[in-house]
């Protein structure tokens, strides 16, 4: 194919004319119009603003921890303060940043646009979810500022019920309430994707981002109630001394872990599946090619969502679980590794015969593939029973899940945010700065977390504020990496805000991407589309689409040539 | 004794137990496999990124092969590899978890407490945040916690296990290298979590024999248990000539016990443990409810409970027939099989006459034995 293929970078420097006179941002501008909005796009932005605040607080806690670990002695903060820091970090990052990040910001903004709908199925419920989320955040922040909690984000009993007199109750309430926000968001997405697709958008024409959020929503709706149950039981034991988990009252301390991980393992997939969705969109756009193995990627998401419910026991190999249940959970954990591997291979294969450019979102996507691969492979180390005995509760685990959560999810979030930023704001961010920030983030990330694999193998336990001096070198490297990573996070914050006023006008489709969201103005009008779009082709019909239709045509042509 | 040298850049932990090599083999295999997979993903990726960069002259004619062929390959092969690793990991794990039949195995009791490790040897030796073991001999740790969940881990032995309140968990190892290695608590247990550390010292057999016979003036754990049994008034009910109706404990260990709810439980360590601390939880058939046995929770710590368990275990094992025959006359007065170690109860009987912890010389108030060697818990 010799014709010039238009690519994203051709348009990067173009300044398109002024935005549409009326769009969702300027239709109404009062504070009230924002706080009472039922527009999915505005609610997405409300979420963006809120989760960034939580992210900032949680990152600050992480920075304090890395500073403490600069020296082997516990000299910067008290051990109790350190425990509070990692509890804040864990609770805020998990429930108030990672879980809501892509679903509530990008998902809210994009699902209706991508399927050609005017809004989510239940706009008011969507706003209610945000208010519930804010309430949950208020409880949690109250617990943080009233004195903190020192149980870690895992709240293991009986430490959390009997042996700590900090604000466990308030924080557990925060987590409890945030669960309802998750459930309502998930419900809204499921109904929307089922009922509101534009004419012609069959299931197999659904963008992969929507597929992944569909899978995520199923987990949210089915798993989160268990979180509500377990936090309630925790509160009941704590407040009224009913013996549920405390062995001194006849309870079972391990029961808590079962319930907790029955939610929290699927929650890991709530955190990473949306990332998969974003990466699928980015990789195809910047290789100008149809995604390789669309159906396989879509069904892999569903397989992960279902299998994710039956592997929780891999967090409990050493909790006095029987050898045989350990084996069952280990086996299932190895099975669930396969759909993730399928995705990675399909993304790589998408690059084949593409026309690849390297704008910021693509850099984040490539970084994601690399870090997620390492994160996933190191997951096998801890899913294998024998090695888990040594690695359990060490820094190896910390490194492993940060490769997935930060290397995976945060990079996907950043990539997605950059990719859809022109659609969200109508402006472009400065491309070279974006590329630089992606690179800095990647380097900083690896320097922070790779040394932690080695520390874990050496045996350094998690949640220690002091450690043997022979491990200092690796800790110093990790802290150095964290400061680079901080720069990588700070840069986008700066230039994205700058771009709100000064960025170049984006135009409808700055990346020349397929997908309905690019067929409306940037920023979109309040009701997304002036005319309801009609879908006539598969989602990734890029010029280099080696699609099934194309394939048939090509076969026919070759057959003719032969004849 | 060689102490660990603080290296500049430590990369691998000491290998000091019989399991360490096997765990490491799998670990390093996985490292290699990771490198392999990374090569398989990144090799083509970088190749494509270069070859198919925008504007390159590469051939981009769409291929006509069916996508399901590569899909099957790259789902099938990872699945096979994953199953292989699973089987390997599970096999080694089964080794780690199965106590080998070793006639000379030592049993050591470990008790986690916020924030220290108490260790009791059968010979009576007690340690704090220290564990002395002989080289090349199987050691079985029987562990429990006084408060929250802890985790007893020794990286050099590739060993780790949660230590739970109200339950006994076990793990075993065979140290293969003389030296001193770190012990950590790996489960978050509150404020002093990072201070809950210690050392295991691997001695040669001669040194160990010298060491183990010092500081045992208070007698073996069984002897201590027996003293407690009398001091706490247990013998007043469970003893031979008791006026109170209570089951005999002779020959109890290891047998199914009929409960008042019609179920049977095997009298294992945990059952005896719970009988002492939570007597109302499982009541022997025809002795309640409620059981007249008082709870000793709060009066004695896990150390003492363990000593009592050891003592009750030492009262022998009956065959199931003997056990049932003995319990036929459930009044407790018709027992015949009373071993010589069990003395007649003191003149007291009934819970009211039991010595309070403050009055009696309970081990909590007893001075630590010479070998009870508190160590500064800094690194
Ligand atoms: Cu998990
Ligand atoms: Cu501990």
mmCIF file of C-alpha atoms in Angstrom, chain B residues 103-319:
data_model
loop_
_atom_site.group_PDB
_atom_site.id
_atom_site.type_symbol
_atom_site.label_atom_id
_atom_site.label_comp_id
_atom_site.label_asym_id
_atom_site.label_seq_id
_atom_site.Cartn_x
_atom_site.Cartn_y
_atom_site.Cartn_z
ATOM 1 C CA UNK B 103 12.917 -39.845 64.853
ATOM 2 C CA UNK B 104 15.236 -37.200 66.277
ATOM 3 C CA UNK B 105 12.987 -34.249 65.383
ATOM 4 C CA UNK B 106 12.872 -31.446 67.893
ATOM 5 C CA UNK B 107 9.674 -29.663 68.757
ATOM 6 C CA UNK B 108 9.918 -26.016 69.688
ATOM 7 C CA UNK B 109 7.078 -23.804 70.821
ATOM 8 C CA UNK B 110 6.952 -20.256 69.444
ATOM 9 C CA UNK B 111 4.553 -17.663 70.810
ATOM 10 C CA UNK B 112 4.045 -14.335 69.110
ATOM 11 C CA UNK B 113 3.086 -11.416 71.267
ATOM 12 C CA UNK B 114 2.904 -7.753 70.430
ATOM 13 C CA UNK B 115 5.908 -7.344 69.724
ATOM 14 C CA UNK B 116 8.209 -10.178 70.566
ATOM 15 C CA UNK B 117 8.795 -13.853 70.014
ATOM 16 C CA UNK B 118 8.783 -16.177 73.025
ATOM 17 C CA UNK B 119 10.376 -19.528 72.416
ATOM 18 C CA UNK B 120 10.097 -22.613 74.675
ATOM 19 C CA UNK B 121 12.126 -25.763 74.157
ATOM 20 C CA UNK B 122 10.870 -29.114 75.368
ATOM 21 C CA UNK B 123 13.831 -29.359 77.698
ATOM 22 C CA UNK B 124 12.588 -26.273 79.451
ATOM 23 C CA UNK B 125 14.913 -23.734 77.963
ATOM 24 C CA UNK B 126 13.180 -20.434 77.153
ATOM 25 C CA UNK B 127 14.311 -17.616 74.874
ATOM 26 C CA UNK B 128 13.121 -14.216 73.749
ATOM 27 C CA UNK B 129 13.579 -13.174 70.115
ATOM 28 C CA UNK B 130 16.203 -15.879 69.786
ATOM 29 C CA UNK B 131 15.980 -19.418 68.564
ATOM 30 C CA UNK B 132 18.836 -21.899 68.967
ATOM 31 C CA UNK B 133 18.735 -25.040 66.868
ATOM 32 C CA UNK B 134 21.176 -27.785 65.984
ATOM 33 C CA UNK B 135 22.389 -28.137 62.428
ATOM 34 C CA UNK B 136 21.138 -31.005 60.247
ATOM 35 C CA UNK B 137 18.280 -31.919 62.495
ATOM 36 C CA UNK B 138 14.587 -31.546 61.774
ATOM 37 C CA UNK B 139 12.973 -28.862 63.893
ATOM 38 C CA UNK B 140 9.237 -28.491 64.133
ATOM 39 C CA UNK B 141 7.833 -25.180 65.285
ATOM 40 C CA UNK B 142 4.451 -25.202 66.971
ATOM 41 C CA UNK B 143 3.299 -21.633 66.979
ATOM 42 C CA UNK B 144 0.494 -19.551 68.360
ATOM 43 C CA UNK B 145 -0.206 -15.948 69.123
ATOM 44 C CA UNK B 146 -1.210 -14.222 72.305
ATOM 45 C CA UNK B 147 -2.985 -11.380 70.525
ATOM 46 C CA UNK B 148 -3.126 -10.504 66.814
ATOM 47 C CA UNK B 149 -1.994 -12.423 63.748
ATOM 48 C CA UNK B 150 1.780 -12.503 63.354
ATOM 49 C CA UNK B 151 3.971 -14.316 60.878
ATOM 50 C CA UNK B 152 7.156 -16.136 61.764
ATOM 51 C CA UNK B 153 9.581 -15.905 58.854
ATOM 52 C CA UNK B 154 13.220 -16.810 58.357
ATOM 53 C CA UNK B 155 14.349 -15.681 54.868
ATOM 54 C CA UNK B 156 17.568 -17.718 54.991
ATOM 55 C CA UNK B 157 15.447 -20.856 55.428
ATOM 56 C CA UNK B 158 12.839 -19.711 52.806
ATOM 57 C CA UNK B 159 10.310 -20.292 55.540
ATOM 58 C CA UNK B 160 7.248 -18.396 56.634
ATOM 59 C CA UNK B 161 3.905 -19.098 58.269
ATOM 60 C CA UNK B 162 1.168 -17.029 59.851
ATOM 61 C CA UNK B 163 0.896 -17.306 63.613
ATOM 62 C CA UNK B 164 -2.721 -17.089 64.668
ATOM 63 C CA UNK B 165 -4.382 -16.364 67.973
ATOM 64 C CA UNK B 166 -6.409 -19.287 69.266
ATOM 65 C CA UNK B 167 -4.813 -21.781 66.925
ATOM 66 C CA UNK B 168 -1.641 -23.755 66.567
ATOM 67 C CA UNK B 169 0.115 -23.511 63.225
ATOM 68 C CA UNK B 170 3.249 -25.457 62.468
ATOM 69 C CA UNK B 171 6.215 -25.361 60.159
ATOM 70 C CA UNK B 172 9.415 -27.329 60.024
ATOM 71 C CA UNK B 173 12.941 -26.891 58.760
ATOM 72 C CA UNK B 174 16.293 -28.534 58.781
ATOM 73 C CA UNK B 175 19.114 -26.006 59.054
ATOM 74 C CA UNK B 176 22.092 -26.910 56.928
ATOM 75 C CA UNK B 177 24.568 -24.143 57.614
ATOM 76 C CA UNK B 178 25.997 -22.888 60.900
ATOM 77 C CA UNK B 179 25.442 -19.222 61.565
ATOM 78 C CA UNK B 180 23.033 -16.571 62.677
ATOM 79 C CA UNK B 181 20.072 -15.620 60.513
ATOM 80 C CA UNK B 182 17.331 -13.060 60.861
ATOM 81 C CA UNK B 183 13.796 -13.757 62.015
ATOM 82 C CA UNK B 184 11.052 -11.330 60.988
ATOM 83 C CA UNK B 185 7.423 -10.880 61.766
ATOM 84 C CA UNK B 186 5.939 -10.591 58.287
ATOM 85 C CA UNK B 187 2.334 -9.869 59.156
ATOM 86 C CA UNK B 188 1.393 -6.333 60.162
ATOM 87 C CA UNK B 189 0.716 -6.573 63.882
ATOM 88 C CA UNK B 190 0.542 -3.005 65.094
ATOM 89 C CA UNK B 191 2.902 -0.338 66.261
ATOM 90 C CA UNK B 192 5.974 -2.445 66.945
ATOM 91 C CA UNK B 193 5.695 -4.627 63.841
ATOM 92 C CA UNK B 194 9.178 -3.716 62.613
ATOM 93 C CA UNK B 195 10.679 -4.401 66.037
ATOM 94 C CA UNK B 196 9.290 -7.906 66.151
ATOM 95 C CA UNK B 197 12.500 -9.413 64.854
ATOM 96 C CA UNK B 198 15.074 -11.806 66.163
ATOM 97 C CA UNK B 199 17.828 -14.235 65.345
ATOM 98 C CA UNK B 200 18.010 -17.916 64.780
ATOM 99 C CA UNK B 201 21.348 -19.441 65.675
ATOM 100 C CA UNK B 202 22.363 -22.712 64.083
ATOM 101 C CA UNK B 203 24.779 -24.608 66.343
ATOM 102 C CA UNK B 204 26.736 -27.793 65.785
ATOM 103 C CA UNK B 205 25.398 -30.757 67.777
ATOM 104 C CA UNK B 206 28.018 -30.536 70.510
ATOM 105 C CA UNK B 207 27.470 -26.839 71.094
ATOM 106 C CA UNK B 208 23.740 -27.381 70.969
ATOM 107 C CA UNK B 209 23.831 -30.081 73.647
ATOM 108 C CA UNK B 210 25.802 -27.814 75.916
ATOM 109 C CA UNK B 211 23.432 -24.963 75.252
ATOM 110 C CA UNK B 212 20.207 -26.856 75.702
ATOM 111 C CA UNK B 213 21.063 -28.180 79.137
ATOM 112 C CA UNK B 214 21.664 -24.795 80.651
ATOM 113 C CA UNK B 215 18.771 -22.923 82.200
ATOM 114 C CA UNK B 216 16.485 -25.888 82.646
ATOM 115 C CA UNK B 217 16.293 -25.745 86.444
ATOM 116 C CA UNK B 218 12.559 -25.247 86.226
ATOM 117 C CA UNK B 219 12.282 -28.581 84.511
ATOM 118 C CA UNK B 220 10.978 -29.658 81.148
ATOM 119 C CA UNK B 221 7.831 -28.204 79.671
ATOM 120 C CA UNK B 222 5.950 -31.302 80.804
ATOM 121 C CA UNK B 223 7.183 -30.877 84.361
ATOM 122 C CA UNK B 224 6.197 -27.232 84.313
ATOM 123 C CA UNK B 225 2.818 -28.208 82.962
ATOM 124 C CA UNK B 226 2.339 -30.678 85.739
ATOM 125 C CA UNK B 227 3.177 -28.071 88.367
ATOM 126 C CA UNK B 228 0.702 -25.712 86.773
ATOM 127 C CA UNK B 229 -1.915 -28.431 86.647
ATOM 128 C CA UNK B 230 -1.798 -28.581 90.391
ATOM 129 C CA UNK B 231 -1.202 -24.911 91.096
ATOM 130 C CA UNK B 232 -4.168 -23.827 88.978
ATOM 131 C CA UNK B 233 -6.466 -26.334 90.594
ATOM 132 C CA UNK B 234 -7.039 -28.462 87.502
ATOM 133 C CA UNK B 235 -6.176 -31.557 89.453
ATOM 134 C CA UNK B 236 -8.862 -30.612 91.962
ATOM 135 C CA UNK B 237 -11.450 -31.523 89.369
ATOM 136 C CA UNK B 238 -9.642 -33.722 86.912
ATOM 137 C CA UNK B 239 -7.577 -35.623 89.484
ATOM 138 C CA UNK B 240 -8.161 -39.146 90.678
ATOM 139 C CA UNK B 241 -9.948 -38.543 93.939
ATOM 140 C CA UNK B 242 -11.755 -35.410 92.950
ATOM 141 C CA UNK B 243 -15.148 -34.722 94.481
ATOM 142 C CA UNK B 244 -16.213 -32.758 91.424
ATOM 143 C CA UNK B 245 -17.522 -34.496 88.408
ATOM 144 C CA UNK B 246 -15.012 -33.909 85.572
ATOM 145 C CA UNK B 247 -13.647 -36.190 82.872
ATOM 146 C CA UNK B 248 -10.289 -37.782 83.346
ATOM 147 C CA UNK B 249 -7.644 -36.435 81.047
ATOM 148 C CA UNK B 250 -5.586 -39.585 81.048
ATOM 149 C CA UNK B 251 -5.262 -41.055 77.595
ATOM 150 C CA UNK B 252 -7.355 -38.242 76.165
ATOM 151 C CA UNK B 253 -4.918 -36.939 73.585
ATOM 152 C CA UNK B 254 -5.609 -37.950 70.007
ATOM 153 C CA UNK B 255 -9.022 -39.477 70.628
ATOM 154 C CA UNK B 256 -12.497 -38.598 69.478
ATOM 155 C CA UNK B 257 -14.410 -36.907 72.254
ATOM 156 C CA UNK B 258 -18.216 -37.093 72.338
ATOM 157 C CA UNK B 259 -19.677 -33.610 72.755
ATOM 158 C CA UNK B 260 -22.963 -32.616 74.306
ATOM 159 C CA UNK B 261 -24.322 -31.599 70.904
ATOM 160 C CA UNK B 262 -23.828 -35.121 69.616
ATOM 161 C CA UNK B 263 -20.728 -34.392 67.561
ATOM 162 C CA UNK B 264 -17.284 -35.855 68.007
ATOM 163 C CA UNK B 265 -14.043 -33.928 67.951
ATOM 164 C CA UNK B 266 -10.525 -35.248 68.024
ATOM 165 C CA UNK B 267 -8.665 -34.139 71.109
ATOM 166 C CA UNK B 268 -5.752 -32.400 69.418
ATOM 167 C CA UNK B 269 -3.628 -29.525 70.673
ATOM 168 C CA UNK B 270 -6.176 -26.963 69.642
ATOM 169 C CA UNK B 271 -9.024 -28.805 71.358
ATOM 170 C CA UNK B 272 -7.134 -28.967 74.622
ATOM 171 C CA UNK B 273 -6.093 -25.341 74.206
ATOM 172 C CA UNK B 274 -9.710 -24.290 73.730
ATOM 173 C CA UNK B 275 -10.919 -26.498 76.596
ATOM 174 C CA UNK B 276 -8.737 -24.437 78.886
ATOM 175 C CA UNK B 277 -9.453 -20.965 77.515
ATOM 176 C CA UNK B 278 -12.980 -21.360 76.128
ATOM 177 C CA UNK B 279 -14.514 -24.256 78.139
ATOM 178 C CA UNK B 280 -18.053 -23.415 77.025
ATOM 179 C CA UNK B 281 -17.185 -23.715 73.348
ATOM 180 C CA UNK B 282 -17.110 -27.500 73.185
ATOM 181 C CA UNK B 283 -18.518 -29.366 76.166
ATOM 182 C CA UNK B 284 -17.978 -33.044 76.776
ATOM 183 C CA UNK B 285 -21.152 -35.111 76.603
ATOM 184 C CA UNK B 286 -23.093 -35.193 79.878
ATOM 185 C CA UNK B 287 -20.959 -32.478 81.506
ATOM 186 C CA UNK B 288 -23.157 -29.532 80.675
ATOM 187 C CA UNK B 289 -24.091 -27.099 79.371
ATOM 188 C CA UNK B 290 -22.978 -25.050 81.037
ATOM 189 C CA UNK B 291 -19.674 -26.631 81.880
ATOM 190 C CA UNK B 292 -18.568 -26.100 85.456
ATOM 191 C CA UNK B 293 -15.007 -25.734 84.251
ATOM 192 C CA UNK B 294 -13.871 -22.115 84.665
ATOM 193 C CA UNK B 295 -12.198 -20.304 81.793
ATOM 194 C CA UNK B 296 -8.530 -19.600 82.318
ATOM 195 C CA UNK B 297 -8.417 -16.893 79.633
ATOM 196 C CA UNK B 298 -6.743 -13.822 81.031
ATOM 197 C CA UNK B 299 -5.215 -15.750 83.929
ATOM 198 C CA UNK B 300 -2.569 -17.657 82.056
ATOM 199 C CA UNK B 301 -0.735 -16.842 78.861
ATOM 200 C CA UNK B 302 -0.148 -18.981 75.802
ATOM 201 C CA UNK B 303 3.159 -20.191 77.263
ATOM 202 C CA UNK B 304 1.378 -21.765 80.207
ATOM 203 C CA UNK B 305 -1.410 -23.138 78.070
ATOM 204 C CA UNK B 306 1.193 -24.802 75.904
ATOM 205 C CA UNK B 307 2.861 -26.299 78.978
ATOM 206 C CA UNK B 308 -0.473 -27.667 80.150
ATOM 207 C CA UNK B 309 -1.126 -29.124 76.705
ATOM 208 C CA UNK B 310 2.277 -30.804 76.786
ATOM 209 C CA UNK B 311 1.502 -32.226 80.197
ATOM 210 C CA UNK B 312 -1.888 -33.546 79.144
ATOM 211 C CA UNK B 313 -0.295 -35.085 76.084
ATOM 212 C CA UNK B 314 2.251 -36.771 78.331
ATOM 213 C CA UNK B 315 -0.570 -38.464 80.238
ATOM 214 C CA UNK B 316 -0.460 -41.006 77.498
ATOM 215 C CA UNK B 317 -2.610 -42.184 74.690
ATOM 216 C CA UNK B 318 -5.193 -44.853 75.080
ATOM 217 C CA UNK B 319 -6.390 -47.074 72.315
#
